[in-house]
Each structure stands twice: as C-alpha cells, then as structure tokens.
Amino acid sequence: MMITSKELAQAVSKRRTFAIISHPDAGKTTITEQLLLFGGVVREAGTVKGRGSSNFAKSDWMEIEQKRGISVTSSVMQFDYDGKRINILDTPGHEDFSEDTYRTLMAVDSAVMVIDGAKGIEPQTRKLFQICKMRGIPIFTFINKFDRDAREPLDLMNEIEETLGIETYPMDWPIGMGRQFLGVYDRFNKRVALTHPADPDQPYLPLGDDGMVAGDNPIAGEGEWQDTLDGIELIEMAGTEFDEAKIAAGDQTPVFFGSALTNFGVKTFLETYLKFAPAPSPHKQDDGTAVEPLAPEFSGFVFKIQANMNPKHRDRIAFVRICSGEFIRGMDVTLERTGKPLRLSNVTEFMANTRENVETAVAGDIIGLYDTGNFQIGDSIYTGKQAVKFEKLPQFTPELFVRVSAKNVMKQKSFHKGITQLVQEGAVQLYQSYTTNDYILGAVGQLQFEVFKFRMQNEYNSEVIMEPLGSKTARWIDLEQLDPKMASSRNMLVKDRNGDPLFLFENQFAENWFKQKYPDVKLTAKL
Ligand code: G4P
C-alpha cells in the first residue's frame, strides 16, 4: 500500500545511511559489531564477518567467496537506534578491496572515518576520503585503539588537517593512552567519561562551567589529567568553532577518541553522530537538476552488482540506493538506459544476519534486486512519466593491470561475451592496447583478476591466459596531443572503453621523464 506524503516524510527523515572508511585493521569490523549490538541486531560481538580475513593469502579468495553468504548480507546492515533507521554500507577493504568499495561511497549520505591511533592516516583511508570529499558529504572521525599506545592526539589532529585538508573539531580528548587510558574529556557533552569508573553505574563525571570536575583530583592519574587539560587548553586556543554548516559540507570533521575493542566511546560516538548526520539528501541527475528524496515517485540507481560464485546459483544481486519515494514489492519501474519496464518482485533488504524479504523501503534505503542480467552499474530506475537519469558514477583509476587472452583461439565468442558481461559488472576495467587491440584489464585490487579468471572459466567456459603487467599509473591524454611515437617500453599506450587514449606509466620516474620530454602535453589522472 502506498504511504501518504506525510508518512514518507517521517520515514525518510529517520534514515541515516553511511559507510565506514578506513584502512584494513583500523577496527571497522569491531566498531560495526558494536553498533549492531546497540541496535539489538546481533547478540554477541564477532558475528559480522569471518575473522582474520586480513590473513587470507591472495589465492585464498575462494574462501572469501565461501563466506560470501555472510558477506552479501553484511554488504548492507540495517538497524534502529534512538528513533532512527540506520543503514551501514560495507566498504570491503582487505583483498576484496575493489572499485565497488569506491562506488559504495556514491550511495551514502555521510561517512565515518576510522583511524588507528597508532598509525594515523593510512593509504586506503586517504583514497576513500578523497571520494567523500569530492562528494562534499559529512565525515565523522573516530580515532581508535587508544587502549594501546597511540600517537599524541595533537599530532593526529595535525595529520588529518594537513594530509586530508579538512578542519578538525575534537568532540572529546583522551585522558592517557594504552594501559593508562583513563577515559575522555567530553567537550561536547560537558562530562568526563571514565574507562574504569569506581562505580560502574556512574561512568560520567559532569564538567562545571570552569571546564573542571568537582572535588580534589577526581581522576586516578594526575599526570594524564594534567596533560589532558593542557591539550584542551591548546585546542581551545586554536579557536576552531563547532560549525554545523562546515560539517554538512564536509569541510570540518568532528573527532572522537575511543577503543572499539573495549567498547569505550562507541556509544557516545553513535549518539552524537546521529544528532548531526544528515537524513537522505537530494541526488544529482545527469542534467544538473536534483531529485528530492520526498518526491512522490520512486527512483534509485544501481551502485554495485554482486555475482554469486556458486555455479548452482548463478544469480546476481544489483544493489540499488533509493533516492526518492517509496519502494513497493512488485512495483513496475522503468529502466532508464533501455526505456523498458521492469517488475521488481524479487527483492531483498539487508539485516545483519538474515536476508529478509522487504515489503517497503524509502529514500535512503538500499534494496537488493535479484538480477538475471538486466542491470548495469550506474543504471537509474524510476516510476512515473518523468524520466530520471542520475549522474554518471565516476570511473576509478585502476592501479594493477594484466594482459588477457583466450587460451583456446577457437573460443573467441565465449571469451568476448564473458569479458563484456564481467566488465559491465564493474569489478574490472577493460582497456585495449592502442595499436594491437590486445585486451588489458585494470583493477583496484589483485583479487578481482582471480575472480575474473575463475568466472570466465566457470560461467563462460572460457579459459583465459593472464600476463601480469604489474602496477602502473594511468594518465589520460588529449587525442589532439597524441603522437603514437610517444609510446615506449616504459609507458604503454592504451585506450579505455570510450576509446579515449591513456598511458600506463611504469612508475613515477617514467612519468616524470615523459613530462620532461613533452612539457606541453597535458596528462590527467582520474580519481
Ligand atoms: P578492520 O575491520 O578495520 O580490518 O579491523 P577489525 O575490526 O577486524 O580489527 C583489526 C584488529 O584490531 C583486530 O585484531 C581487532 O580485535 C583489533 N582492534 C579493533 N579495535 C581495537 C581497539 O580499540 N583496541 C585494540 N587494542 N585492538 C582493536 P586481530 O587480532 O586482527 O583480530 P582478532 O583475532 O582479535 O579478532
């Protein structure tokens, strides 16, 4: 049944849809589990994912796949907390890091950046951050593992500001670290939260107007407390104001300290996050206009397609972010790319450990459509007469490349069919060498190649030969400036899916050499 516009507005205003951006091992899984615990979705920690996935050898991807029954359901986790409906979109980060990870960030309204307090900003965090920055979405930061020796908090703040170019606003400040991690000075809630309160029912000490707690030396560690007060004084002097408009635009990030493993600080984080995280926002169309989440007609776009690796169940799931209106089971929509009608009857919504058949979902939610090959990444679907075409998803520059060919030259047809379909799913990108038209695949993570090879054989009966080309820097060049003589052994000249030329440089040295040799040639990086 259709809901009224008032009910739609109420439902949409409750949605909070976000992803966690982090480098492997920073604690994303641990935090996710804590959040699900608060949401009452799981009863014990350690149930979200097969643990130790960081230890998988690259060739062990089959094992990852065997766990995919779990990982599909953990692709999107939904729970209710404090009157809000929260959707956490998973961003695979270990060997399964891929373009899907990037594209997932196109489907969220805000991001949570988790940083290991001992390591600071790491490469994967930086890459994912850049996409959030490009989208101008709010980013909330949780600095984790303060129960271990960590870097100085000021040093971490500086690093975030300098390497990421975003202003920080510490919502709280740690009192000690490692074994002496006594708690946090919570500026925002005007209290001190203790890791080991004398009375477990009294974990908070209120802060007076003078910014101090009442009584003589109420904090166990005098030195730690003094350091905290000094730190607070320094950040107060720096004068950064908490600025909601800046947060909304992604120009300021509220920062929290804690320890996910000991479940310290995660709840405060969640509750504060929910106060400031945005409800679903309008989504841009190709023509520059935006679709409002409360528009009465349904619309959404496909941001990820996940194939089932089990040959017995060769279905795929297309993940759709709903951008406006309400989804109703069995509804007819139009697929914008083809203009053809489609009925959405076989749909799933994602709960942490069960795949429940969804009846309705609204803007901000994610639905999974069982797909037999109708959808492509970036497809828009909509109801009503007015066509909706969402902005194209950006292409992310792969860093690893292989040359690929069919082992059996008599089987070119299935080889081409397989490549075309798998490239459509977007896990790998296809290039061709400029002159010989050899196929070259590019991916963000090595695992994608192995999955590709396996699926070519299993689904398309096409055995492929892959010749690794290693890691390369891809740089596009204007066709007018291109001279095929520019290609050398250190910079392969290839064309992308649109036929646009680019060089794959061996390394930074090769790129610099090229720039010196052709100073007038403009080389561009895509994301
Ligand atoms: P990820 O999803 O970001 O990759 O990280 P994950 O949560 O799996 O955490 C990576 C490792 O860091 C895990 O240890 C986890 O227990 C630990 N960890 C997470 N949060 C904290 C924290 O606040 N403090 C400390 N000290 N450790 C933390 P592991 O040994 O790799 O896994 P496990 O065998 O303990 O499960």
Coordinates of C-alpha atoms in Angstrom, one line a residue, residues 20-507:
I20 CA 32.9 3.4 7.3
I21 CA 36.1 4.5 5.5
S22 CA 39.3 3.1 7.0
H23 CA 42.5 1.2 6.2
P24 CA 42.4 -2.6 6.9
D25 CA 42.8 -3.4 10.6
A26 CA 41.9 0.0 11.9
G27 CA 38.8 -1.5 13.6
K28 CA 36.0 -1.1 11.1
T29 CA 34.6 -4.6 11.8
T30 CA 34.9 -4.2 15.6
I31 CA 33.1 -0.9 15.5
T32 CA 30.4 -2.2 13.2
E33 CA 29.7 -5.1 15.6
Q34 CA 29.4 -2.7 18.5
L35 CA 26.9 -0.6 16.5
L36 CA 24.9 -3.7 15.7
L37 CA 24.9 -4.7 19.3
F38 CA 23.5 -1.3 20.3
G39 CA 20.9 -1.8 17.6
G40 CA 20.0 -5.1 19.1
V41 CA 20.7 -6.8 15.7
V42 CA 23.4 -9.2 16.9
R43 CA 23.7 -10.6 20.4
E44 CA 27.4 -11.1 20.6
A45 CA 30.4 -9.5 19.1
G46 CA 32.4 -11.4 16.4
T47 CA 29.4 -12.3 14.3
V48 CA 29.6 -9.9 11.5
K49 CA 32.3 -11.4 9.4
G50 CA 34.7 -14.3 9.3
R51 CA 37.5 -13.0 11.4
G52 CA 41.1 -12.9 10.4
S53 CA 40.2 -12.2 6.8
S54 CA 43.3 -10.0 6.7
N55 CA 45.3 -13.2 6.9
F56 CA 43.9 -14.6 3.6
A57 CA 46.6 -15.3 1.1
K58 CA 45.7 -13.8 -2.2
S59 CA 44.9 -17.2 -3.7
D60 CA 42.5 -17.9 -0.9
W61 CA 39.8 -15.8 -2.4
M62 CA 37.6 -18.9 -2.8
E63 CA 37.5 -19.0 0.9
I64 CA 36.3 -15.4 0.9
E65 CA 33.7 -16.5 -1.6
Q66 CA 32.6 -19.3 0.6
K67 CA 31.9 -16.7 3.2
R68 CA 30.1 -14.7 0.8
G69 CA 26.8 -15.9 2.0
I70 CA 27.7 -13.9 5.0
S71 CA 29.4 -11.1 3.2
V72 CA 26.4 -10.4 1.0
T73 CA 24.2 -9.9 4.0
S74 CA 26.8 -7.7 5.6
S75 CA 27.0 -5.6 2.4
V76 CA 24.3 -3.5 3.9
M77 CA 23.3 -3.6 7.6
Q78 CA 20.2 -2.0 8.8
F79 CA 19.2 -1.4 12.4
D80 CA 17.1 1.0 14.5
Y81 CA 18.5 3.2 17.3
D82 CA 17.1 6.2 19.1
G83 CA 14.2 6.5 16.7
K84 CA 16.5 6.4 13.6
R85 CA 16.8 3.8 11.0
I86 CA 20.5 3.3 10.2
N87 CA 21.9 1.7 7.1
I88 CA 25.6 0.9 7.2
L89 CA 27.1 0.1 3.8
D90 CA 30.1 -2.1 3.9
T91 CA 33.3 -1.0 2.2
P92 CA 35.3 -4.1 1.5
G93 CA 38.9 -3.3 2.4
H94 CA 41.2 -6.3 2.6
E95 CA 41.9 -8.4 -0.5
D96 CA 38.4 -7.7 -1.6
F97 CA 39.1 -4.0 -2.0
S98 CA 37.8 -3.0 -5.3
E99 CA 36.0 -0.3 -7.3
D100 CA 32.9 -1.4 -5.6
T101 CA 34.4 0.0 -2.4
Y102 CA 34.7 3.3 -4.0
R103 CA 31.2 3.2 -5.6
T104 CA 29.6 2.4 -2.4
L105 CA 30.5 5.9 -1.3
M106 CA 28.3 7.3 -4.0
A107 CA 25.3 5.7 -2.3
V108 CA 25.8 7.1 1.2
D109 CA 24.8 10.5 2.8
S110 CA 27.7 10.6 5.2
A111 CA 30.9 8.7 6.2
V112 CA 32.6 7.6 9.3
M113 CA 36.4 7.6 9.2
V114 CA 38.0 5.2 11.5
I115 CA 41.7 5.7 12.2
D116 CA 44.1 3.6 14.1
G117 CA 45.5 5.8 16.8
A118 CA 49.0 4.4 16.5
K119 CA 49.1 4.6 12.7
G120 CA 47.3 7.7 11.8
I121 CA 46.2 8.2 8.2
E122 CA 46.9 5.2 6.0
P123 CA 46.7 4.9 2.2
Q124 CA 43.3 3.3 1.9
T125 CA 41.7 5.8 4.2
R126 CA 43.2 8.6 2.2
K127 CA 41.8 7.3 -1.1
L128 CA 38.4 6.7 0.3
F129 CA 38.4 10.1 2.0
Q130 CA 39.1 11.8 -1.3
I131 CA 35.9 10.4 -2.8
C132 CA 33.9 11.6 0.2
K133 CA 35.5 15.0 -0.1
M134 CA 34.6 15.1 -3.8
R135 CA 31.0 14.4 -3.0
G136 CA 31.0 17.0 -0.2
I137 CA 29.4 14.7 2.3
P138 CA 29.9 15.0 6.1
I139 CA 32.7 12.9 7.5
F140 CA 32.9 12.0 11.2
T141 CA 36.1 10.7 12.6
F142 CA 36.7 8.0 15.3
I143 CA 40.3 7.5 16.4
N144 CA 40.5 4.0 17.6
K145 CA 42.7 1.8 19.7
F146 CA 43.5 4.3 22.5
D147 CA 43.7 1.3 24.9
R148 CA 47.1 0.8 23.2
D149 CA 50.0 3.1 22.8
A150 CA 48.9 5.7 20.3
R151 CA 50.3 8.8 18.8
E152 CA 49.9 12.1 20.5
P153 CA 46.3 13.4 19.9
L154 CA 47.6 16.8 18.7
D155 CA 49.9 15.1 16.3
L156 CA 46.9 13.1 14.9
M157 CA 44.8 16.2 14.5
N158 CA 47.6 17.9 12.6
E159 CA 48.0 15.0 10.4
I160 CA 44.3 14.9 9.5
E161 CA 44.3 18.6 8.8
E162 CA 47.4 18.6 6.7
T163 CA 47.2 15.4 4.7
L164 CA 43.5 15.4 4.2
G165 CA 42.8 19.2 4.1
I166 CA 39.8 19.1 6.4
E167 CA 39.4 21.1 9.6
T168 CA 39.1 19.0 12.8
Y169 CA 36.9 19.7 15.8
P170 CA 37.8 17.4 18.7
M171 CA 34.5 16.5 20.3
D172 CA 36.4 14.8 23.1
W173 CA 40.0 14.4 24.2
P174 CA 41.7 11.3 25.5
I175 CA 42.9 11.1 29.1
G176 CA 46.1 9.0 28.8
M177 CA 46.5 6.1 26.4
G178 CA 47.5 2.4 26.5
R179 CA 47.3 0.9 29.9
Q180 CA 46.8 4.4 31.3
F181 CA 43.8 5.1 29.1
L182 CA 41.6 6.5 31.8
G183 CA 38.8 8.0 29.7
V184 CA 37.9 11.0 27.6
Y185 CA 37.3 14.6 28.4
D186 CA 34.0 15.0 26.5
R187 CA 33.8 18.7 25.4
F188 CA 30.6 18.3 23.6
N189 CA 28.6 16.6 26.4
K190 CA 30.4 18.5 29.1
R191 CA 31.5 15.5 31.1
V192 CA 34.4 13.2 31.7
A193 CA 33.7 9.6 30.6
L194 CA 35.8 7.1 32.6
T195 CA 37.1 3.8 31.2
H196 CA 37.1 2.2 34.7
P197 CA 34.7 4.1 36.9
A198 CA 34.8 3.2 40.6
D199 CA 31.1 2.8 40.4
P200 CA 30.1 1.1 37.1
D201 CA 26.8 2.8 37.2
Q202 CA 28.5 6.2 37.3
P203 CA 30.8 6.3 34.3
Y204 CA 30.5 10.0 33.8
L205 CA 31.7 13.0 35.9
P206 CA 30.0 16.3 35.0
L207 CA 32.2 19.2 34.0
G208 CA 31.5 22.6 35.6
D209 CA 31.3 25.9 33.8
D210 CA 35.1 26.2 34.5
G211 CA 35.6 23.1 32.5
M212 CA 36.7 21.1 35.6
V213 CA 35.3 18.3 37.5
A214 CA 34.2 18.9 41.1
G215 CA 36.3 17.7 44.0
D216 CA 40.0 17.1 44.6
N217 CA 41.8 15.1 42.0
P218 CA 38.8 13.0 40.9
I219 CA 40.8 11.4 38.1
A220 CA 43.1 8.5 39.0
G221 CA 46.1 9.6 37.0
E222 CA 47.3 13.0 37.9
G223 CA 49.8 13.3 35.1
E224 CA 47.3 12.1 32.4
W225 CA 44.7 14.5 33.7
Q226 CA 47.1 17.5 33.6
D227 CA 48.1 16.5 30.0
T228 CA 44.5 16.4 29.0
L229 CA 43.8 19.8 30.5
D230 CA 46.9 21.2 28.6
G231 CA 45.7 19.6 25.4
I232 CA 42.2 21.1 25.9
E233 CA 43.7 24.5 26.5
L234 CA 45.7 24.2 23.3
I235 CA 42.7 23.3 21.2
E236 CA 40.6 26.0 22.8
M237 CA 43.3 28.4 22.0
A238 CA 43.4 27.3 18.4
G239 CA 39.8 28.6 18.4
T240 CA 38.1 26.2 15.9
E241 CA 34.3 26.6 16.4
F242 CA 32.0 23.7 16.1
D243 CA 30.3 24.6 12.8
E244 CA 27.3 22.6 11.6
A245 CA 27.4 24.2 8.2
K246 CA 31.0 23.2 7.7
I247 CA 30.3 19.7 8.9
A248 CA 27.4 19.4 6.5
A249 CA 29.6 20.5 3.6
G250 CA 32.4 18.1 4.6
D251 CA 34.8 21.0 5.5
Q252 CA 35.0 20.1 9.2
T253 CA 35.1 16.7 10.8
P254 CA 34.1 16.1 14.4
V255 CA 36.7 13.9 16.0
F256 CA 36.1 11.3 18.7
F257 CA 38.6 9.1 20.6
G258 CA 38.0 5.6 21.9
S259 CA 38.6 2.0 21.9
A260 CA 36.2 -0.2 19.9
L261 CA 37.6 -3.4 21.3
T262 CA 36.8 -2.4 24.9
N263 CA 33.6 -0.7 23.7
F264 CA 34.7 2.6 25.0
G265 CA 33.4 5.7 23.3
V266 CA 31.5 4.0 20.5
K267 CA 28.1 4.7 22.0
T268 CA 28.8 8.3 22.6
F269 CA 30.1 8.5 19.1
L270 CA 26.9 6.9 17.7
E271 CA 24.6 9.1 19.7
T272 CA 26.4 12.3 18.7
Y273 CA 26.8 11.2 15.2
L274 CA 23.0 10.6 15.0
K275 CA 22.4 14.2 16.1
F276 CA 24.4 15.7 13.2
A277 CA 24.4 13.1 10.4
P278 CA 22.2 14.1 7.6
A279 CA 19.0 12.4 6.5
P280 CA 18.9 11.4 2.8
S281 CA 19.8 14.4 0.7
P282 CA 18.8 15.3 -2.9
H283 CA 20.6 13.3 -5.6
K284 CA 22.0 14.9 -8.7
Q285 CA 20.8 14.0 -12.2
D286 CA 22.8 14.0 -15.4
D287 CA 21.3 17.3 -16.4
G288 CA 22.4 19.1 -13.2
T289 CA 18.9 19.1 -11.6
A290 CA 18.4 17.1 -8.4
V291 CA 15.8 14.5 -7.3
E292 CA 14.3 15.3 -3.9
P293 CA 14.0 12.4 -1.5
L294 CA 10.4 13.3 -0.8
A295 CA 9.4 13.3 -4.4
P296 CA 6.4 11.1 -4.7
E297 CA 7.7 8.9 -7.5
F298 CA 10.2 6.2 -6.7
S299 CA 13.7 6.4 -8.1
G300 CA 17.1 4.9 -7.5
F301 CA 20.4 3.8 -9.0
V302 CA 22.5 0.7 -9.1
F303 CA 25.8 1.2 -7.4
K304 CA 27.0 -2.4 -7.1
I305 CA 26.4 -5.7 -8.7
Q306 CA 27.4 -8.8 -6.9
A307 CA 27.6 -12.1 -8.6
N308 CA 27.1 -15.4 -6.8
M309 CA 30.1 -17.5 -7.2
N310 CA 28.3 -20.7 -6.6
P311 CA 27.7 -22.2 -10.1
K312 CA 24.4 -23.7 -9.0
H313 CA 23.0 -20.3 -8.1
R314 CA 24.2 -18.0 -10.8
D315 CA 22.0 -15.1 -9.8
R316 CA 23.4 -11.7 -9.3
I317 CA 22.3 -9.0 -6.9
A318 CA 22.0 -5.5 -8.0
F319 CA 22.3 -3.1 -5.1
V320 CA 20.0 0.0 -5.5
R321 CA 20.2 3.1 -3.5
I322 CA 16.6 4.5 -3.3
C323 CA 16.8 8.3 -4.0
S324 CA 13.2 9.2 -3.8
G325 CA 9.7 8.0 -2.9
E326 CA 8.8 4.6 -1.7
F327 CA 9.6 1.1 -3.0
I328 CA 6.7 -1.3 -3.0
R329 CA 7.2 -5.0 -3.7
G330 CA 6.0 -6.0 -7.2
M331 CA 6.1 -2.4 -8.5
D332 CA 6.8 -1.6 -12.1
V333 CA 9.6 0.6 -12.9
T334 CA 11.4 1.9 -16.0
L335 CA 15.0 1.1 -16.6
E336 CA 16.3 4.4 -17.9
R337 CA 19.1 3.1 -20.1
T338 CA 16.7 1.0 -22.2
G339 CA 13.4 2.7 -21.5
K340 CA 12.0 -0.7 -20.8
P341 CA 9.6 -1.6 -18.0
L342 CA 10.6 -4.0 -15.3
R343 CA 8.7 -5.5 -12.4
L344 CA 10.5 -5.5 -9.1
S345 CA 9.2 -8.6 -7.4
N346 CA 12.3 -10.5 -6.2
V347 CA 13.9 -8.1 -3.8
T348 CA 15.8 -8.3 -0.6
E349 CA 16.5 -5.9 2.1
F350 CA 19.5 -6.4 4.4
M351 CA 19.6 -7.2 8.0
A352 CA 22.8 -8.2 9.7
N353 CA 22.3 -11.9 9.8
T354 CA 19.2 -12.6 7.8
R355 CA 18.1 -11.8 4.4
E356 CA 14.6 -10.6 4.9
N357 CA 12.2 -10.1 2.1
V358 CA 11.4 -6.5 2.1
E359 CA 7.9 -5.1 1.7
T360 CA 8.6 -1.4 1.6
A361 CA 11.6 0.8 1.7
V362 CA 12.0 4.5 1.2
A363 CA 14.6 7.1 0.1
G364 CA 17.9 6.4 1.9
D365 CA 17.4 2.7 2.0
I366 CA 19.2 0.1 -0.1
I367 CA 17.4 -2.8 -1.8
G368 CA 19.0 -5.8 -3.5
L369 CA 17.3 -6.9 -6.7
Y370 CA 17.9 -10.4 -7.9
D371 CA 19.1 -9.9 -11.4
T372 CA 19.4 -12.1 -14.4
G373 CA 21.5 -9.7 -16.4
N374 CA 19.2 -6.7 -16.8
F375 CA 21.2 -4.2 -14.8
Q376 CA 24.5 -2.4 -15.2
I377 CA 26.4 -0.4 -12.7
G378 CA 25.1 3.2 -12.7
D379 CA 21.6 2.3 -14.1
S380 CA 18.7 4.5 -13.0
I381 CA 15.3 3.1 -12.4
Y382 CA 12.1 5.1 -11.7
T383 CA 8.3 5.2 -11.7
G384 CA 6.1 7.8 -13.3
K385 CA 6.2 9.5 -16.6
Q386 CA 9.2 11.8 -15.9
A387 CA 12.4 10.0 -16.8
V388 CA 15.1 10.1 -14.1
K389 CA 18.7 9.7 -15.1
F390 CA 21.2 10.0 -12.2
E391 CA 24.6 11.5 -12.6
K392 CA 27.1 9.1 -14.1
L393 CA 29.2 7.2 -11.5
P394 CA 32.8 8.2 -11.6
Q395 CA 35.3 5.8 -13.0
F396 CA 38.1 5.0 -10.6
T397 CA 41.6 4.6 -12.0
P398 CA 42.9 1.1 -11.5
E399 CA 46.4 0.5 -10.3
L400 CA 47.0 -3.1 -11.4
F401 CA 47.0 -4.4 -14.9
V402 CA 47.1 -7.7 -16.7
R403 CA 47.1 -8.6 -20.4
V404 CA 44.4 -11.2 -21.0
S405 CA 43.7 -13.6 -23.9
A406 CA 41.7 -16.7 -24.6
K407 CA 43.7 -19.9 -24.2
N408 CA 41.7 -21.6 -27.0
V409 CA 41.6 -19.3 -30.0
M410 CA 38.6 -21.2 -31.4
K411 CA 36.6 -20.0 -28.5
Q412 CA 36.7 -16.3 -29.1
K413 CA 33.0 -15.9 -28.9
S414 CA 32.5 -17.0 -25.4
F415 CA 35.7 -15.1 -24.5
H416 CA 34.2 -11.9 -25.8
K417 CA 30.8 -12.5 -24.2
G418 CA 32.4 -13.2 -20.8
I419 CA 34.6 -10.1 -20.9
T420 CA 31.8 -7.9 -22.0
Q421 CA 29.5 -9.1 -19.2
L422 CA 32.0 -9.1 -16.5
V423 CA 33.3 -5.6 -17.4
Q424 CA 29.7 -4.4 -17.2
E425 CA 29.6 -5.5 -13.6
G426 CA 32.4 -3.1 -13.0
A427 CA 34.8 -5.2 -10.9
V428 CA 37.5 -4.8 -13.6
Q429 CA 38.0 -2.3 -16.3
L430 CA 38.8 -3.1 -19.9
Y431 CA 41.5 -1.4 -22.0
Q432 CA 42.9 -2.2 -25.3
S433 CA 46.4 -1.5 -26.5
Y434 CA 46.3 1.3 -28.9
T435 CA 47.8 -0.4 -31.9
T436 CA 47.4 -4.1 -31.5
N437 CA 44.0 -4.1 -29.7
D438 CA 45.2 -6.6 -27.1
Y439 CA 42.9 -6.8 -24.1
I440 CA 44.2 -5.3 -20.9
L441 CA 42.3 -5.4 -17.7
G442 CA 42.8 -3.0 -14.9
A443 CA 41.6 -3.4 -11.3
V444 CA 41.9 -1.7 -8.0
G445 CA 42.8 -5.0 -6.2
Q446 CA 44.5 -8.2 -7.3
L447 CA 41.7 -10.4 -6.1
Q448 CA 39.5 -9.0 -8.9
F449 CA 41.7 -10.7 -11.5
E450 CA 41.5 -14.0 -9.9
V451 CA 37.7 -13.8 -9.6
F452 CA 37.6 -12.8 -13.2
K453 CA 39.6 -15.8 -14.3
F454 CA 37.6 -18.2 -12.3
R455 CA 34.3 -16.8 -13.5
M456 CA 35.4 -16.8 -17.2
Q457 CA 36.0 -20.5 -16.9
N458 CA 33.0 -21.3 -14.8
E459 CA 30.3 -19.2 -16.3
Y460 CA 31.5 -18.7 -19.8
N461 CA 33.5 -21.8 -20.3
S462 CA 36.4 -19.7 -21.4
E463 CA 39.9 -20.4 -20.1
V464 CA 42.0 -17.3 -20.1
I465 CA 45.7 -16.6 -20.0
M466 CA 46.7 -13.7 -17.9
E467 CA 50.0 -12.0 -18.1
P468 CA 50.6 -9.7 -15.2
L469 CA 51.8 -6.2 -16.2
G470 CA 52.2 -5.1 -12.6
S471 CA 51.2 -1.8 -11.1
K472 CA 51.0 1.3 -13.3
T473 CA 50.0 4.9 -13.2
A474 CA 47.2 5.6 -15.6
R475 CA 47.2 9.1 -17.2
W476 CA 44.9 10.3 -19.9
I477 CA 46.0 12.5 -22.7
D478 CA 44.1 14.6 -25.2
L479 CA 43.6 13.0 -28.6
E480 CA 44.9 16.1 -30.3
Q481 CA 48.2 16.0 -28.5
L482 CA 48.7 12.3 -29.0
D483 CA 51.5 11.1 -31.2
P484 CA 51.9 7.3 -31.2
K485 CA 55.6 7.8 -31.2
M486 CA 55.3 8.9 -27.6
A487 CA 54.8 5.3 -26.5
S488 CA 57.8 3.5 -25.3
S489 CA 58.7 0.4 -23.3
R490 CA 58.1 2.4 -20.1
N491 CA 54.7 3.8 -21.0
M492 CA 52.1 1.6 -22.7
L493 CA 49.7 3.5 -24.8
V494 CA 46.2 2.1 -24.5
K495 CA 42.6 3.2 -24.9
D496 CA 39.7 2.9 -22.5
R497 CA 36.2 1.7 -23.0
N498 CA 35.2 5.0 -24.6
G499 CA 38.2 4.9 -27.0
D500 CA 40.0 7.7 -25.1
P501 CA 43.8 7.3 -25.1
L502 CA 45.9 7.0 -22.0
F503 CA 49.4 6.0 -21.0
L504 CA 50.2 3.4 -18.4
F505 CA 53.4 4.5 -16.8
E506 CA 55.8 2.0 -15.3
N507 CA 56.5 4.2 -12.3

